[in-house]
Coordinates of C-alpha atoms and ligand atoms in Angstrom, one line a residue:
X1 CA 0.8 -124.0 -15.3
X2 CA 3.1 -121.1 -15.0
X3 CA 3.2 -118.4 -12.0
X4 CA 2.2 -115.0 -13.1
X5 CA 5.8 -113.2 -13.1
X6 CA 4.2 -110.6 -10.8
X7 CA 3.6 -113.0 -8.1
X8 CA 7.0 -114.9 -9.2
X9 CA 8.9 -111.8 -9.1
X10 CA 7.0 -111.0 -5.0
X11 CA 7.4 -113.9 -3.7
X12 CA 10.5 -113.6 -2.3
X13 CA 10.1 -110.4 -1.0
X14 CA 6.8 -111.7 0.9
X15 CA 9.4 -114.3 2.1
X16 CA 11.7 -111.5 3.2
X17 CA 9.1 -110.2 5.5
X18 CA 9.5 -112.9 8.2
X19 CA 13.4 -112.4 8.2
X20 CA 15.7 -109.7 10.2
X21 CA 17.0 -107.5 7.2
X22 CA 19.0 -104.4 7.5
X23 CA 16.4 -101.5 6.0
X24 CA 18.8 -101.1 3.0
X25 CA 19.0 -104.7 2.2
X26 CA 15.4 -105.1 2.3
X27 CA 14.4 -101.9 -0.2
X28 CA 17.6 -103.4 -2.2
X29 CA 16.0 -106.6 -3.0
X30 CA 12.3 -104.9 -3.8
X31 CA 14.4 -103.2 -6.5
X32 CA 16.1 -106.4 -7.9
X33 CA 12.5 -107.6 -7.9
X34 CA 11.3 -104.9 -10.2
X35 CA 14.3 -105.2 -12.5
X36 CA 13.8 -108.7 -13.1
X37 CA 9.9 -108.0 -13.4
X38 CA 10.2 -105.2 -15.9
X39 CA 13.2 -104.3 -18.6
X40 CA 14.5 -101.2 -17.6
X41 CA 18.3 -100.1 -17.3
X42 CA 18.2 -99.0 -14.2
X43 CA 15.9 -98.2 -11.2
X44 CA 15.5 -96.2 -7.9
X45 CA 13.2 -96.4 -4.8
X46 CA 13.6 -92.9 -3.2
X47 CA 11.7 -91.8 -0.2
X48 CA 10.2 -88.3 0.3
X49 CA 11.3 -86.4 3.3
X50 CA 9.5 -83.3 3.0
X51 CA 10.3 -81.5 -0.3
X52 CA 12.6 -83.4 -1.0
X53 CA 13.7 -87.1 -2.6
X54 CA 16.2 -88.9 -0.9
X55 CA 17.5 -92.3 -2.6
X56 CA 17.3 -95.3 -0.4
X57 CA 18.8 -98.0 -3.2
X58 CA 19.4 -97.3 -6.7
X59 CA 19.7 -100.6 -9.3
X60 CA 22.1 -99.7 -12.5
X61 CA 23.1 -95.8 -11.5
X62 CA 26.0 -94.7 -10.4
X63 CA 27.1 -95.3 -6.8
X64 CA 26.9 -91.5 -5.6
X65 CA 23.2 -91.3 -6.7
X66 CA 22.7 -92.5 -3.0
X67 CA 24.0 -89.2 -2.0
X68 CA 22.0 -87.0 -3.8
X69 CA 18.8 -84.8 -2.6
X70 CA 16.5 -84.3 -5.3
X71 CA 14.6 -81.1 -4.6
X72 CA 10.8 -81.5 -5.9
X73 CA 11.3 -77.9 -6.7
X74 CA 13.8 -78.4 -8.8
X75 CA 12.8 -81.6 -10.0
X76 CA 9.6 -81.4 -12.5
X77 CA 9.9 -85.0 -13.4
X78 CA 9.7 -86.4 -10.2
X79 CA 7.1 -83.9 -9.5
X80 CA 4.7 -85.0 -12.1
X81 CA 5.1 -88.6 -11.0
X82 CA 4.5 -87.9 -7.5
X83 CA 1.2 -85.8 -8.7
X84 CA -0.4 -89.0 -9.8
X85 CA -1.8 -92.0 -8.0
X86 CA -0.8 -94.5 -10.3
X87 CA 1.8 -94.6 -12.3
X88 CA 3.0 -92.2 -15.3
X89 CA 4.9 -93.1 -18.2
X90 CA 7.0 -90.0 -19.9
X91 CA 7.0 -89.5 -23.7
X92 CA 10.1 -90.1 -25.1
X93 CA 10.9 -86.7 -26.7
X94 CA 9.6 -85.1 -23.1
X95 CA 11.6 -82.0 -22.9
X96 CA 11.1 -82.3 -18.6
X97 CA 15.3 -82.6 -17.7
X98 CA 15.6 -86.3 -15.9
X99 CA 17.6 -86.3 -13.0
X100 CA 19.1 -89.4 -13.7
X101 CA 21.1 -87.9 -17.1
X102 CA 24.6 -89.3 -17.1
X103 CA 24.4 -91.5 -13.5
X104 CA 22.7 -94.6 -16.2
X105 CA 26.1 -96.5 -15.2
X106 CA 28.8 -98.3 -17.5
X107 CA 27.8 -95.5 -20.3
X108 CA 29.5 -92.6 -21.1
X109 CA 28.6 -89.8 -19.4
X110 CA 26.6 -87.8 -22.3
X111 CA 24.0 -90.7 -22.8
X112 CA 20.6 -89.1 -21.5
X113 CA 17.7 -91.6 -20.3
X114 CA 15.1 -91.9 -23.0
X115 CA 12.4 -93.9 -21.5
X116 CA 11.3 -92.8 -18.3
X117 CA 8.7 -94.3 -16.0
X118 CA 7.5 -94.3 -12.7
X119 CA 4.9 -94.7 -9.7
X120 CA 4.3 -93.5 -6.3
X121 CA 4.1 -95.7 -3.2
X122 CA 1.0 -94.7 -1.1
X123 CA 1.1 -95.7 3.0
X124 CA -1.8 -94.8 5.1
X125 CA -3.3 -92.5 2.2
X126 CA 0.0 -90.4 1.8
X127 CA 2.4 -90.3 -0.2
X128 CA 5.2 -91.8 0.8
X129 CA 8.0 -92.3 -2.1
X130 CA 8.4 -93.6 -5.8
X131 CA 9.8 -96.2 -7.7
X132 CA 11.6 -95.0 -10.8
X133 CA 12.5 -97.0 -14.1
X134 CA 14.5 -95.5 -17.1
X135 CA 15.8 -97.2 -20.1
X136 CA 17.9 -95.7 -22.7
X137 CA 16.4 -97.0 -26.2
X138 CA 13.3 -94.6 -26.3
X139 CA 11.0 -97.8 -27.1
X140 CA 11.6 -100.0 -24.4
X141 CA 8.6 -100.0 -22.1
X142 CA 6.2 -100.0 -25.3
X143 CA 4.9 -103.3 -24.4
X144 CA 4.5 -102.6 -21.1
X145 CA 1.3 -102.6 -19.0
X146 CA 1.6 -99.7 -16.6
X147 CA -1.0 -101.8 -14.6
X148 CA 1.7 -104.4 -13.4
X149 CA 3.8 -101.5 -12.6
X150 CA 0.8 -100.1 -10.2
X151 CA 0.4 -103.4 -8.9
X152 CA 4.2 -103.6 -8.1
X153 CA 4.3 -100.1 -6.3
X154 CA 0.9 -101.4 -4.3
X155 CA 2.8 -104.6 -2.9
X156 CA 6.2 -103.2 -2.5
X157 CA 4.4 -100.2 -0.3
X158 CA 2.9 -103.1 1.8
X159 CA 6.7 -104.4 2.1
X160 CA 8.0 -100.9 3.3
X161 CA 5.4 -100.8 6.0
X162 CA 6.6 -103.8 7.3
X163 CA 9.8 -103.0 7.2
X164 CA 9.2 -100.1 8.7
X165 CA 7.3 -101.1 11.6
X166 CA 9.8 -104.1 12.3
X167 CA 13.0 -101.7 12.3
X168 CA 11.1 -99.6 14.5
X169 CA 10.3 -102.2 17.2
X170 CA 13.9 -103.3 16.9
X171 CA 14.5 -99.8 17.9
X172 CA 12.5 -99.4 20.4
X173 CA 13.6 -102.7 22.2
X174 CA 17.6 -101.4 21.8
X175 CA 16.6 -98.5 23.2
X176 CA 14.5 -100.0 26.1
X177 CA 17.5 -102.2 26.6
X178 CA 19.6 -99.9 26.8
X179 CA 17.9 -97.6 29.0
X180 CA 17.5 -100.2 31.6
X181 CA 21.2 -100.8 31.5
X182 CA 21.4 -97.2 32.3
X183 CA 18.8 -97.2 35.1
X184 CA 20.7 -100.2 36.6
X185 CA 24.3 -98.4 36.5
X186 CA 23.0 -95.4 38.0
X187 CA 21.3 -97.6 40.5
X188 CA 24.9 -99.9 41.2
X189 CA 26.7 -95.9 41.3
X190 CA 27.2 -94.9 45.0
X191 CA 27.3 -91.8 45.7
X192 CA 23.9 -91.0 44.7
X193 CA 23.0 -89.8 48.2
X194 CA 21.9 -86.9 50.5
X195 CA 24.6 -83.8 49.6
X196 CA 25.7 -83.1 53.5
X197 CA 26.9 -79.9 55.0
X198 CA 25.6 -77.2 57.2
X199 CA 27.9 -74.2 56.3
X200 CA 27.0 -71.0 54.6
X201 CA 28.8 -72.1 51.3
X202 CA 27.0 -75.3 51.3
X203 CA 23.9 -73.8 51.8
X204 CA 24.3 -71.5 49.0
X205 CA 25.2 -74.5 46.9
X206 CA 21.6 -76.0 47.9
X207 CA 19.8 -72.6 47.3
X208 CA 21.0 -72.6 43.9
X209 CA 20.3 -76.1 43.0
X210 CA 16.1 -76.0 44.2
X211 CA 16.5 -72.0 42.1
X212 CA 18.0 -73.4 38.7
X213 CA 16.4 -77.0 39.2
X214 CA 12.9 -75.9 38.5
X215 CA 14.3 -74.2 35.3
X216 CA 15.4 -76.4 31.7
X217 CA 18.9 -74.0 31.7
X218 CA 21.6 -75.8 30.6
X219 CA 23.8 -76.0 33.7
X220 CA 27.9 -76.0 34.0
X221 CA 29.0 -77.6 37.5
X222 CA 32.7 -76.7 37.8
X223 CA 35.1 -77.4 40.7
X224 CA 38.1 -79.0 42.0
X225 CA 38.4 -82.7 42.0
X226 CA 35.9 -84.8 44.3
X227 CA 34.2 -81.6 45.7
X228 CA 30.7 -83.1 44.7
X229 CA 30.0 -82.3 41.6
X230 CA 28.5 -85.5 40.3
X231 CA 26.1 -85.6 43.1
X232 CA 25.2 -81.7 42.1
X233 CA 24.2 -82.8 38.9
X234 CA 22.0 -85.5 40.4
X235 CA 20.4 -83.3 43.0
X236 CA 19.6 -81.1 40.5
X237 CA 17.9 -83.4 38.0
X238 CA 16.0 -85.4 40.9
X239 CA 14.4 -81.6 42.0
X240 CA 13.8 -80.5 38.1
X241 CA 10.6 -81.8 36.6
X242 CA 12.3 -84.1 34.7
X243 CA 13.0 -86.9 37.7
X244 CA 10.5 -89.1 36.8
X245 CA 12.6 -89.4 33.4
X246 CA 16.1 -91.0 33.3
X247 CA 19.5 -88.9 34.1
X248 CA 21.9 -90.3 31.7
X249 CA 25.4 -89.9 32.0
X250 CA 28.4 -89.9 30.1
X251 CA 32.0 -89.4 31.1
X252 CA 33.6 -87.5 28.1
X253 CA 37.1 -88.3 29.4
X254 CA 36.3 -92.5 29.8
X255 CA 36.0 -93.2 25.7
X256 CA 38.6 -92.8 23.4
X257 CA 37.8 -90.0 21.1
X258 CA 36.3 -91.6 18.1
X259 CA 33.9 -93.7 20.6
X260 CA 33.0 -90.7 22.0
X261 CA 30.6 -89.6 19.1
X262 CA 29.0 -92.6 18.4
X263 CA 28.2 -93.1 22.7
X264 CA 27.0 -89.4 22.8
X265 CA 24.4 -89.9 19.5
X266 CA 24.5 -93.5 18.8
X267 CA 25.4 -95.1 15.4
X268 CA 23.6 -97.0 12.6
X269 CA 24.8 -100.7 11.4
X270 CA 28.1 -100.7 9.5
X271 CA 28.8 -96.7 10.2
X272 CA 32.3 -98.0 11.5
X273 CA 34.3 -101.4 11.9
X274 CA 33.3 -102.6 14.9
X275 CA 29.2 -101.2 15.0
X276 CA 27.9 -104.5 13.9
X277 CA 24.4 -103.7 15.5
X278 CA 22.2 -100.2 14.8
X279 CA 23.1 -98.6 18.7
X280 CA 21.3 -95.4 20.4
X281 CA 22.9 -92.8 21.4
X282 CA 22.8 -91.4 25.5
X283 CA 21.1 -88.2 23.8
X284 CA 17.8 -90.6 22.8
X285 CA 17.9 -92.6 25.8
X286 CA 18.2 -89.0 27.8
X287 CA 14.6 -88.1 25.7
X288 CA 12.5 -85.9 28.3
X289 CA 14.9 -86.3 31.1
X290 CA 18.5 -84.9 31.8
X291 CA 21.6 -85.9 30.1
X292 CA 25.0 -85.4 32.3
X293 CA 27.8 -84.5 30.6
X294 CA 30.9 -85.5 33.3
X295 CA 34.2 -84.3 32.6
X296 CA 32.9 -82.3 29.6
X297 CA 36.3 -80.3 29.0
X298 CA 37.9 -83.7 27.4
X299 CA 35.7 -83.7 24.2
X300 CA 37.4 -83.5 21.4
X301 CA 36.8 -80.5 19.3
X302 CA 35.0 -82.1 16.3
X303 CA 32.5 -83.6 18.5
X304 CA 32.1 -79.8 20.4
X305 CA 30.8 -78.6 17.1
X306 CA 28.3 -82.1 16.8
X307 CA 27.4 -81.2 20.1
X308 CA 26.4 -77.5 20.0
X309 CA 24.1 -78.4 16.5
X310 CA 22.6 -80.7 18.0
X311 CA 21.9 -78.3 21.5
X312 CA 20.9 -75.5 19.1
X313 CA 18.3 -77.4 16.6
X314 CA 17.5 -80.5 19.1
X315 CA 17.6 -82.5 16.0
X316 CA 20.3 -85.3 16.0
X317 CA 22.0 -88.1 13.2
X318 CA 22.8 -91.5 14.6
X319 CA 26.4 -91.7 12.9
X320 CA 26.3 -92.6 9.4
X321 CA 22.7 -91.9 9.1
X322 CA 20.8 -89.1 7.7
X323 CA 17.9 -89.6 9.5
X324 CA 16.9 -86.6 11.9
X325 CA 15.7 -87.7 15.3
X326 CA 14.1 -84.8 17.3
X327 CA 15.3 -85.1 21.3
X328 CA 13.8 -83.0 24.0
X329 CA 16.9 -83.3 26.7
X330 CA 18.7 -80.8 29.7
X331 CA 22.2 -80.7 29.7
X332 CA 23.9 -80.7 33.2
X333 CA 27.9 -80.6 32.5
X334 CA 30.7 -81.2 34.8
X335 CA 34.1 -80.3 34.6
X336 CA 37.4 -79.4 36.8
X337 CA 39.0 -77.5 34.5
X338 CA 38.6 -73.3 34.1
X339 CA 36.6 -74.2 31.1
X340 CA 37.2 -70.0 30.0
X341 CA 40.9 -70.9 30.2
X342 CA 40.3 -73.8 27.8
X343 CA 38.3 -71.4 25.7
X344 CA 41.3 -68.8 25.4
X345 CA 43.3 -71.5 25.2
X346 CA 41.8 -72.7 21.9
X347 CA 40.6 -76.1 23.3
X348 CA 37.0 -75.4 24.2
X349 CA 34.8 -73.8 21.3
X350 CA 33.6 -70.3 22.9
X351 CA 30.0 -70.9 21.7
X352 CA 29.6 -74.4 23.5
X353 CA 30.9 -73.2 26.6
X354 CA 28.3 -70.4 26.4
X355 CA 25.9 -72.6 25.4
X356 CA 26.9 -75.0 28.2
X357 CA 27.3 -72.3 31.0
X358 CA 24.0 -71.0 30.9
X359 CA 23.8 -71.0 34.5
X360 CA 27.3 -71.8 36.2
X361 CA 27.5 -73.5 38.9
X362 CA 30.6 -73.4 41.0
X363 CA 31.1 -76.1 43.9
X364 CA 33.2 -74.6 46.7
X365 CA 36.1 -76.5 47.6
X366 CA 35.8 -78.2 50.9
X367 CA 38.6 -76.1 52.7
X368 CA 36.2 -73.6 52.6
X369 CA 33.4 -75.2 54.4
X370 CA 34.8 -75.2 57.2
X371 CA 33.0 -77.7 60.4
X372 CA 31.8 -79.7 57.1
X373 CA 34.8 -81.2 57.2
X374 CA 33.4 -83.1 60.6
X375 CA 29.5 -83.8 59.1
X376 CA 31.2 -85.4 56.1
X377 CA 33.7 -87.1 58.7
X378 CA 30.4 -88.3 60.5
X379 CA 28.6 -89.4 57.3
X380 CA 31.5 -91.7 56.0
X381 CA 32.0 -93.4 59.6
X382 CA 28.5 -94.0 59.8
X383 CA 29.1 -95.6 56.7
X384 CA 32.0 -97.8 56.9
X385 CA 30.8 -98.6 60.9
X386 CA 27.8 -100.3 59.1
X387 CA 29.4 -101.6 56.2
X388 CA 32.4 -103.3 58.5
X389 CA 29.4 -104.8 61.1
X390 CA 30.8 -102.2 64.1
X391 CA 28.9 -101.1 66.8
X392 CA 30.6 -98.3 67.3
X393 CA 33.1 -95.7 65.5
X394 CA 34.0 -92.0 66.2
X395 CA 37.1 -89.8 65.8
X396 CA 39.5 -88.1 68.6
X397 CA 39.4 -84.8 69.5
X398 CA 42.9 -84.7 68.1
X399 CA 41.4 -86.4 64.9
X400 CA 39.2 -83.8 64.5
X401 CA 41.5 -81.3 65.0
X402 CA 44.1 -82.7 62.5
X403 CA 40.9 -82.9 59.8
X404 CA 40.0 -79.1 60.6
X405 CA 43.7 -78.1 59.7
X406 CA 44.2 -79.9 56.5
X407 CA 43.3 -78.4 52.9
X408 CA 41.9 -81.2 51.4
X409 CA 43.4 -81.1 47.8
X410 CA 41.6 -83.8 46.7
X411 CA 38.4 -82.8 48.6
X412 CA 35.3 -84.8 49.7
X413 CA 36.3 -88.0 47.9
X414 CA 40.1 -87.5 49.6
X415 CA 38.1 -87.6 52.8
X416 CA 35.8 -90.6 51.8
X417 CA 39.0 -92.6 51.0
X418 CA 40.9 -91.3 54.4
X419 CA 38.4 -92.1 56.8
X420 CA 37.5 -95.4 55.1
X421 CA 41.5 -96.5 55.0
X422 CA 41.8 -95.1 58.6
X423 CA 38.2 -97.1 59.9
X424 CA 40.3 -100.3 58.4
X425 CA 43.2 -99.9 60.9
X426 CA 41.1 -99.2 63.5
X427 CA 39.4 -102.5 63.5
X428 CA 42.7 -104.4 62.9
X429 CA 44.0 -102.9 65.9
X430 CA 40.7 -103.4 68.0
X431 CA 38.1 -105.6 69.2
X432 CA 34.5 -105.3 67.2
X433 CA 32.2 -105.5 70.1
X434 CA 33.8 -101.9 71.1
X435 CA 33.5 -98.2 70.1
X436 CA 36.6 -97.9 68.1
X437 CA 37.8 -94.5 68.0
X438 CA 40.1 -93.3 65.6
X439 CA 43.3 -91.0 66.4
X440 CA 45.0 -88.6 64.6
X441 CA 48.2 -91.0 64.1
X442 CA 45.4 -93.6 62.2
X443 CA 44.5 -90.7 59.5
X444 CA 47.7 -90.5 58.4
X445 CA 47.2 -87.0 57.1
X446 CA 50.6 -85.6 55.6
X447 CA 52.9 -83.6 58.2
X448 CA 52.7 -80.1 56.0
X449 CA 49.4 -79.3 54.2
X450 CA 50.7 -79.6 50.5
X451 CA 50.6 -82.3 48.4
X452 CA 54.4 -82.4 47.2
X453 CA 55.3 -84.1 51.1
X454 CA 55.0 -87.7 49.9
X455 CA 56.6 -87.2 46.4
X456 CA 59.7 -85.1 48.3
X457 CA 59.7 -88.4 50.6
X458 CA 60.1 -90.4 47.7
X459 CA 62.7 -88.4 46.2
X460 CA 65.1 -88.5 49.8
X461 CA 64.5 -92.1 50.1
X462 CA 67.9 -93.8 50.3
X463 CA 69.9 -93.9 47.4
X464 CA 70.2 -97.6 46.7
X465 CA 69.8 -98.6 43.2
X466 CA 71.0 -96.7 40.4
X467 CA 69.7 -93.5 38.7
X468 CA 67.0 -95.1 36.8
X469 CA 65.7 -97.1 39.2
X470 CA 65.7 -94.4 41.9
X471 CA 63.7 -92.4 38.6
X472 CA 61.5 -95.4 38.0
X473 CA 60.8 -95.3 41.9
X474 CA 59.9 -91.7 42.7
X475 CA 57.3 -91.8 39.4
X476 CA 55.9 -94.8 40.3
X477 CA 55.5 -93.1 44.0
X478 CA 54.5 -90.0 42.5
X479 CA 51.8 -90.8 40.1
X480 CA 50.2 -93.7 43.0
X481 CA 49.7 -90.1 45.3
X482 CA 48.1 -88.1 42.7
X483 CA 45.8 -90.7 41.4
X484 CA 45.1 -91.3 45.1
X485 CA 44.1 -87.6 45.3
X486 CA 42.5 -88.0 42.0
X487 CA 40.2 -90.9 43.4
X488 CA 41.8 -92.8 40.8
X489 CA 40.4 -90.4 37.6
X490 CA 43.6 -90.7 35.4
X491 CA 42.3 -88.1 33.2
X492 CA 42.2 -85.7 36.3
X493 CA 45.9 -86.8 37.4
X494 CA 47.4 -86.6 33.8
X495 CA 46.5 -83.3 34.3
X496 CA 47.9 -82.7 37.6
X497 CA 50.9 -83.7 36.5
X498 CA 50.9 -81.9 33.4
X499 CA 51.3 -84.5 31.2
X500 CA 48.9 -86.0 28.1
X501 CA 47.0 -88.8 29.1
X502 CA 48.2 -91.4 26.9
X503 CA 51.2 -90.7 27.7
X504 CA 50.3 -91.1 31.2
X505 CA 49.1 -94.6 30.6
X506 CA 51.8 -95.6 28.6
X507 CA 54.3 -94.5 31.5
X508 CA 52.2 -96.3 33.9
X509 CA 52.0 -99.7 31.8
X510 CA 55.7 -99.5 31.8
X511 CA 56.2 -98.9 35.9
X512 CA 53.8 -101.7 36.0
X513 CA 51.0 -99.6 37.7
X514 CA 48.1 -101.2 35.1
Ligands
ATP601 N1 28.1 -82.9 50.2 C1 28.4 -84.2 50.1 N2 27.8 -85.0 50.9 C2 28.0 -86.3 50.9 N3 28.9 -86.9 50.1 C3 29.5 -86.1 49.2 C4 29.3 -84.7 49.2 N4 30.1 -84.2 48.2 C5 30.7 -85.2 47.6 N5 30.4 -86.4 48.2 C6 30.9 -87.7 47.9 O1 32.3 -87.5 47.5 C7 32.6 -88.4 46.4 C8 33.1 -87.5 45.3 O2 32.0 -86.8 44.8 P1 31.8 -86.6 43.2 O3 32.1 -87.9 42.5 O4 30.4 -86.1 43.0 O5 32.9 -85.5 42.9 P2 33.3 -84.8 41.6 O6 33.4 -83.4 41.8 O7 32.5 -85.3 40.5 O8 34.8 -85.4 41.4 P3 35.7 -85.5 40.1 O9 36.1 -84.1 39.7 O10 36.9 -86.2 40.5 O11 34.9 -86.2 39.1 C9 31.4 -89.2 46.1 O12 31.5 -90.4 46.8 C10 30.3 -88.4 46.7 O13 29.2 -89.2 47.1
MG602 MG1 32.9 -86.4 38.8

């Protein structure tokens, strides 16, 4: 007894099922199926996405039908199909244009389709796409039953849903994934703490976090390096309505540029060597909460103009797909550059950074917050006392003086590093059991209140060597200071130093700094 070639021609696609296949691989193979089952020159499975037909594999037409958007409106054929339940088979003198004229591959470009059929795949009582058959000799579906056709369409919709449902729980376990990873870096992150300071500035910093929190305004935190602006962004999302959903964030300046796309709205398999698995983006996994865009002055213009379509519309693409996902997300960005400057500058769209800097947000340096200087002092000692198993650890009067009278360049995190270097040497030079107390000579603040002293030291160090060494020496001094005042953001010190930042690393890799 022979199988029935219906059932021969599904049974590996029921077969298929059990296996992890790529979307596109699996509607390939449902079309090989139908070419073997019927004797057409060529075939299409196209989906419908509103008014319009989108082709999701083509069998025997030209490689750029995969691109096209048939308009229903514009397409009567495929209108007339989709108006049936089962399926249709055109006459072959129908004067309806097909929109498969001159894509029948391996024939000249003039040859017009003569036999035309096709059916609609039903899911859940709606439409949901059509299979399409076309044959060039006018007579070639004569013998055939449209009946096997119908019962094709019937079992290949089955297959879709499945497919469907499968790639959607693979989502949703990347994305759960990958949210968790999230959640647990934000958790590992220090710094997400209590912002501390008493002064008038501060509290005009708080007053306009709780005002703009309760609000879904995009937000544009600017300052000067280490000032706080990180934990800004976090104080704001954990007051805004959104806390109970995740902050995501994502440093602009970390990725190279053509990482930074795929990071910010994920990709699909295969968009680019290297994306060996279908990813989402930190825009999904930001859905209903806040997304954080740190250092946002570093993105590269092409993905500025990505960025504002997708905060105008709310609808974003996965790199190389064509799917729309709709994301409900508040942008908080950060950034210590005069973002208008950038803008005049030609670096930073204008429309962005008025999209962006809805509500701005500057974060006073700390040289203007005054006695803060001596709460933030307190906070970090309290922190490295603990951390270092002390029972005790405080500053000198002179200490606190010498704190008062510096400018703090590199702000909070300058102070952070100080007091931790400066708790260090305190308990190599005394006994644990003690309150250590820390004087001025252990802060090692710089003599003059600028922060060329140490590079100028460099420069007047003996001259032993020759020139290029002595060179070698006072960059290798010089870039160790400002990445030290940088808190060891290289982005931020290629700036300070004026220089690009790959060229920055290169020079480093060279002194032997990485
Ligand atoms: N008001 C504050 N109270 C307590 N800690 C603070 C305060 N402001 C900043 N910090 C701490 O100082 C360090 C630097 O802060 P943060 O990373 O938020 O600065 P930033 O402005 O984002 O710096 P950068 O421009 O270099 O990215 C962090 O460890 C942070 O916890
Ligand atoms: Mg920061």
């Amino acid at each position: 007894m022979t199988t029935p070639p219906l059932l021969d021609a599904f049974l590996p696609l029921v077969a298929d099922l059990t296996r992890e296949l790529p979307e596109a691989e699996r509607y390939r193979r449902l079309l090989g199926a139908l070419r073997r089952l019927l004797p057409a020159d060529a075939a299409a499975l196209l989906r419908l996405d509103g008014d319009t037909l989108v082709p999701l594999a083509v069998d025997g037409l030209s490689a750029d039908t995969l691109g096209r958007r048939f308009r229903l409106d514009e397409q009567p054929r495929l209108r007339a199909l989709l108006a049936q339940r089962g399926a249709t088979r055109f006459a072959s003198d129908c004067s309806l244009p097909d929109p498969y004229d001159g894509l029948v591959e391996g024939l000249s470009s003039q040859l017009q389709v003569h036999d035309c059929l096709g059916c609609p795949l039903y899911l859940d009582e709606r439409p949901w796409g059509l299979l399409t058959l076309d044959a060039l000799d006018p007579a070639r579906f004569d013998g055939i039953d449209l009946a096997t056709l119908e019962a094709f369409a019937s079992l290949a919709a089955a297959t879709v849903q499945v497919g469907e449902r499968i790639s959607a729980l693979t989502r949703r376990a990347e994305r759960d994934e990958r949210l968790m990873q999230a959640y647990r870096e934000a958790a590992d992150r220090q710094g997400s703490h209590e912002l501390i300071g008493q002064s008038r500035a501060h509290r005009r910093l708080l007053q306009e976090i709780a005002v703009v929190a309760g609000s879904d305004l995009s937000v544009l935190v600017s300052g000067e390096t280490g000032v706080g602006k990180e934990l800004v962004a976090q104080a704001i999302h954990a007051a805004s309505p959104r806390a109970h959903k995740p902050l995501i964030s994502l440093n602009c300046a970390a990725l190279p540029d053509t990482l930074v796309e795929s990071e910010l709205f994920g990709h699909v398999r295969g968009a680019f060597s290297g994306a060996v698995t279908e990813r989402s983006g930190k825009f999904e996994l930001a859905d209903g909460g806040t997304l954080f865009l740190d250092e946002v002055g570093e993105l590269p213009l092409a993905v500025q103009a990505k960025l504002l379509r997708v905060l105008q519309s709310g609808q974003l693409q996965r790199v190389g797909s064509d799917r729309e996902h709709r994301v409900d997300v508040r942008v908080i960005a950060a950034t210590n550059r005069d973002l208008a400057g950038e803008v005049r500058a030609g670096r930073f769209r204008a429309d962005l950074y008025h999209r962006l800097s809805v509500y701005p947000l500057p974060v006073p340096p700390l040289r203007e917050r005054g006695r803060d200087v001596l709460l933030l002092a307190g906070f970090f000692l309290e922190e490295n006392r603990a951390r270092l198993g002390l029972r005790g650890l405080r500053l000198s009067a002179e200490a606190q003086a010498a704190l008062l009278a510096y400018d703090w360049p590199g702000n909070v995190r300058e102070l952070e590093h100080l007091i931790g270097r400066a708790a260090l040497r305190a308990m190599a030079g005394g006994e644990q059991r003690r309150i250590l107390s820390i004087g001025a000579e252990l802060l090692d603040l710089p003599a003059a209140t600028d922060s060329e002293a140490p590079a100028a030291a460099a420069a007047l160090a003996p001259a032993t060597g020759d020139l290029r060494q002595a060179v070698e020496r006072f960059q290798r001094e010089r870039i160790l200071a400002v990445l030290e005042v940088h808190g060891h953001n290289w982005a931020a010190a290629a700036r300070a130093l004026g220089m690009d930042r790959a060229n920055l690393h290169r020079l480093a890799r060279r002194l032997g700094l990485r």
